Amino acid sequence: MAQVFNIFGTAHASLLGCDGSHFNGTQQEFCDMLRVADCDKPMFEYEFYSTNVEFQDICSPTTLLDDLLSKFGVKSKARFSTTLQMIGVIVGSAIAGQLSDLYGRKKITLLLLVCMVAFSTLSSFAPSMDFYVCMRFFIGVFCGGLTTVGTILVVESLPAKHRLWMCTVVTWAPNYILFAIFAYFTGHWRILARACNVVTTLAALLLAFGIPESPKFLIQKHRKSEAVRALVYVNSFRRDSGKFSEDEIDDVVDKALAMTGEAERQGKKKYTFVHLYATKSLAIRTIVLSFGMFSVSYITYGLIFNLHVIAGSLYWNTAFSGVLRWVVGSLVSSTYRSLSFTFTALLNFEKGKFVECRKPIKSLVT
């Protein structure tokens, strides 16, 4: 939930007036007036009590960060916090994968979850918008790391037949729905952040005490007994008719260890990012895939972080986004994969046009 927290964390708010008086001009004119006049009680129109409302970051008060951002033409710290967060996601994704190869998927995932809770809790006590903006970068780093390493841990800890649907159905979709529900009942960005931390803490406890390390990583590190226990855990997800005996699991681990040892004796390399561009063919495939993923992410997050411009409730729009992901994700199979891809591409195109419709904000709070 942390990666999409700014749907509500920096939710849109409009400045209507001051001290009981409404202003009929543009918001920029109102901000210009506020710079030369006293205003004890600004009047905002909003659907969720976000950082924009609490810190009154509508007219961009002059701080050191404002001065710095103005040099780059950035007018909204709320929007910049999302940009900075997504930069953090890229950084975290790049670093965490390599760390998981060195220290283990479980250890790094657990570390990222703990750091996520710590920094998100710290962010919920932010004394200013500037502090909140800075915290979003670090939260983004941990989100990016979790997106990479967490997925690897899930994939390597499940039987092959369960990997695809777990990575398409039981991922983002339920989080959007739960996030919308949490936001509706909390109504305040600080309380929402702490409520999300409860879920993250539960995930960390489940990982720490209920899920073993990735069998593949354990085999790579020649930790046979732990690898056997991890595969016994994976085997528990199989139907009774398809389960392996302990002797069969032991044989599988022995063969895998033998293959790993042979690869090491032959002096095979330990691969890093650079090897994705080691040959022309591999570099082209990596660039094409990266461009495709970047384009999809650009559209997805562009829509997600601008749900306030779509007609309807911000809560319902967020929940519907989760439902839509669930429906499309459930169609991703060997039979319907190409169909769901085409359907999603067309839907993204239509949603892109629909975003031009701006919705009225219902709540009026002084």
PDB file of C-alpha atoms in Angstrom, residues 77 80-82 84-85 123 128-140:
ATOM      1  CA  LYS A  77       5.567  19.706  -3.485  1.00  0.00           C
ATOM      2  CA  PHE A  80       7.050  16.204  -6.376  1.00  0.00           C
ATOM      3  CA  SER A  81       6.788  13.842  -3.395  1.00  0.00           C
ATOM      4  CA  THR A  82       5.308  11.241  -5.745  1.00  0.00           C
ATOM      5  CA  LEU A  84      10.723  11.506  -5.658  1.00  0.00           C
ATOM      6  CA  GLN A  85       9.081   8.340  -4.369  1.00  0.00           C
ATOM      7  CA  SER A 123       6.483   9.895   7.970  1.00  0.00           C
ATOM      8  CA  SER A 128       6.033  19.742   7.671  1.00  0.00           C
ATOM      9  CA  MET A 129       5.443  19.055   4.001  1.00  0.00           C
ATOM     10  CA  ASP A 130       9.180  19.224   3.352  1.00  0.00           C
ATOM     11  CA  PHE A 131       9.792  16.384   5.815  1.00  0.00           C
ATOM     12  CA  TYR A 132       7.014  14.330   4.229  1.00  0.00           C
ATOM     13  CA  VAL A 133       8.522  14.819   0.763  1.00  0.00           C
ATOM     14  CA  CYS A 134      11.935  13.577   1.924  1.00  0.00           C
ATOM     15  CA  MET A 135      10.436  10.515   3.613  1.00  0.00           C
ATOM     16  CA  ARG A 136       8.680   9.487   0.390  1.00  0.00           C
ATOM     17  CA  PHE A 137      12.047   8.909  -1.286  1.00  0.00           C
ATOM     18  CA  PHE A 138      13.184   6.398   1.335  1.00  0.00           C
ATOM     19  CA  ILE A 139       9.782   4.710   1.391  1.00  0.00           C
ATOM     20  CA  GLY A 140      10.040   4.455  -2.395  1.00  0.00           C
TER      21      GLY A 140
END
